[in-house]
Amino acid sequence: MHAQGRICCGLVLALLAVSAVAEEDQGQRVFQRNCETCHGGWGGYGAPGIGNYDAWRPFFRHGEQAMFTSVVNGRNSMAPRGGNPTLSDKELREAVRWIIKEVDGNESSVLAVAER
């Protein structure tokens, strides 16, 4: 491969890595701005908290799509779209994925099931 081709491939890989980090950061930002009040720490208002794996376990059993659907439609005292109707499906999905990774780890079995 010519030097120019290697540089181009390197740039593409770098952009893909930056894009993946940007999406994860977007999920964290959405969480911090819209979800953290109830889901931060050990939780509150009956919501599972980011620091409490056991509280999330029942939700993880149903997988990412079920969690996303709960966020979109609301659940118990959580309003649809987490109370922010301006959030896009993409933003909500990124927040759900960020929560899963944060609570269940980067090698999350919940995300592995969703990606099959």
Short mmCIF file of C-alpha atoms in Angstrom, two decimals:
data_model
loop_
_atom_site.label_atom_id
_atom_site.label_comp_id
_atom_site.label_asym_id
_atom_site.label_seq_id
_atom_site.Cartn_x
_atom_site.Cartn_y
_atom_site.Cartn_z
CA MET A 1 0.00 0.00 0.00
CA HIS A 2 1.29 3.44 -0.83
CA ALA A 3 2.03 5.91 1.94
CA GLN A 4 -0.93 8.02 0.85
CA GLY A 5 -3.25 5.00 1.17
CA ARG A 6 -1.94 4.18 4.66
CA ILE A 7 -2.49 7.77 5.75
CA CYS A 8 -6.05 7.70 4.39
CA CYS A 9 -6.81 4.40 6.18
CA GLY A 10 -5.33 5.79 9.38
CA LEU A 11 -7.50 8.89 9.15
CA VAL A 12 -10.64 6.81 8.60
CA LEU A 13 -9.86 4.63 11.63
CA ALA A 14 -9.16 7.71 13.75
CA LEU A 15 -12.48 9.29 12.69
CA LEU A 16 -14.36 6.10 13.54
CA ALA A 17 -12.76 6.00 16.99
CA VAL A 18 -13.61 9.67 17.60
CA SER A 19 -17.17 9.05 16.46
CA ALA A 20 -17.59 6.12 18.89
CA VAL A 21 -16.25 8.23 21.77
CA ALA A 22 -18.49 11.14 20.78
CA GLU A 23 -21.58 8.89 20.88
CA GLU A 24 -20.63 7.58 24.31
CA ASP A 25 -20.04 11.13 25.51
CA GLN A 26 -23.43 12.11 24.05
CA GLY A 27 -25.11 9.32 26.01
CA GLN A 28 -23.43 10.50 29.20
CA ARG A 29 -24.43 14.12 28.52
CA VAL A 30 -28.05 13.13 27.90
CA PHE A 31 -28.01 11.12 31.14
CA GLN A 32 -26.48 13.96 33.14
CA ARG A 33 -28.93 16.55 31.81
CA ASN A 34 -32.11 14.48 31.88
CA CYS A 35 -31.81 11.30 33.95
CA GLU A 36 -29.36 11.92 36.76
CA THR A 37 -31.86 13.52 39.14
CA CYS A 38 -33.65 10.20 39.57
CA HIS A 39 -31.07 7.66 38.36
CA GLY A 40 -27.90 9.20 39.79
CA GLY A 41 -26.02 7.56 42.66
CA TRP A 42 -28.13 4.86 44.26
CA GLY A 43 -31.33 6.24 42.75
CA GLY A 44 -34.29 8.08 44.09
CA TYR A 45 -38.03 8.41 43.69
CA GLY A 46 -38.21 4.62 43.23
CA ALA A 47 -35.82 4.68 40.25
CA PRO A 48 -32.77 2.40 40.04
CA GLY A 49 -29.54 4.35 40.50
CA ILE A 50 -26.46 4.19 38.33
CA GLY A 51 -24.47 2.83 41.29
CA ASN A 52 -26.86 -0.02 42.11
CA TYR A 53 -26.40 -3.03 39.81
CA ASP A 54 -28.93 -5.15 41.69
CA ALA A 55 -31.67 -2.58 41.09
CA TRP A 56 -30.97 -2.69 37.33
CA ARG A 57 -30.77 -6.48 37.05
CA PRO A 58 -34.52 -6.99 36.33
CA PHE A 59 -34.33 -4.42 33.51
CA PHE A 60 -31.16 -5.97 32.08
CA ARG A 61 -32.93 -9.34 31.81
CA HIS A 62 -35.27 -7.85 29.23
CA GLY A 63 -32.45 -6.29 27.21
CA GLU A 64 -31.59 -2.96 25.68
CA GLN A 65 -34.64 -2.69 23.42
CA ALA A 66 -37.05 -3.13 26.33
CA MET A 67 -35.16 -0.50 28.33
CA PHE A 68 -35.27 1.88 25.36
CA THR A 69 -39.01 1.28 24.94
CA SER A 70 -39.55 2.07 28.65
CA VAL A 71 -37.68 5.34 28.26
CA VAL A 72 -39.64 6.33 25.15
CA ASN A 73 -43.04 5.42 26.62
CA GLY A 74 -42.37 6.14 30.29
CA ARG A 75 -42.57 3.72 33.17
CA ASN A 76 -44.24 4.09 36.56
CA SER A 77 -43.47 7.68 37.64
CA MET A 78 -40.96 8.29 34.80
CA ALA A 79 -42.49 10.46 32.12
CA PRO A 80 -42.19 9.47 28.45
CA ARG A 81 -38.80 10.38 26.98
CA GLY A 82 -37.53 10.98 30.51
CA GLY A 83 -39.68 14.10 30.67
CA ASN A 84 -37.90 15.78 27.75
CA PRO A 85 -39.95 15.46 24.55
CA THR A 86 -37.20 17.19 22.54
CA LEU A 87 -34.79 14.24 22.88
CA SER A 88 -34.41 12.21 19.69
CA ASP A 89 -34.59 8.43 19.62
CA LYS A 90 -30.85 8.42 18.87
CA GLU A 91 -30.10 10.49 21.97
CA LEU A 92 -32.30 8.28 24.12
CA ARG A 93 -30.69 5.10 22.77
CA GLU A 94 -27.22 6.52 23.43
CA ALA A 95 -28.24 7.34 27.01
CA VAL A 96 -29.62 3.82 27.53
CA ARG A 97 -26.41 2.31 26.15
CA TRP A 98 -24.33 4.58 28.37
CA ILE A 99 -26.32 3.50 31.44
CA ILE A 100 -25.88 -0.16 30.54
CA LYS A 101 -22.13 0.23 30.04
CA GLU A 102 -21.76 2.30 33.20
CA VAL A 103 -23.71 -0.12 35.38
CA ASP A 104 -22.91 -3.46 33.74
CA GLY A 105 -19.43 -2.75 32.37
CA ASN A 106 -17.94 -2.23 28.94
CA GLU A 107 -18.23 -5.93 28.13
CA SER A 108 -21.93 -5.85 28.93
CA SER A 109 -23.86 -9.02 28.25
CA VAL A 110 -26.97 -6.81 27.86
CA LEU A 111 -25.43 -5.03 24.89
CA ALA A 112 -24.04 -8.28 23.48
CA VAL A 113 -27.55 -9.74 23.39
CA ALA A 114 -28.92 -6.60 21.73
CA GLU A 115 -26.30 -6.71 18.99
CA ARG A 116 -27.02 -10.31 17.90
#
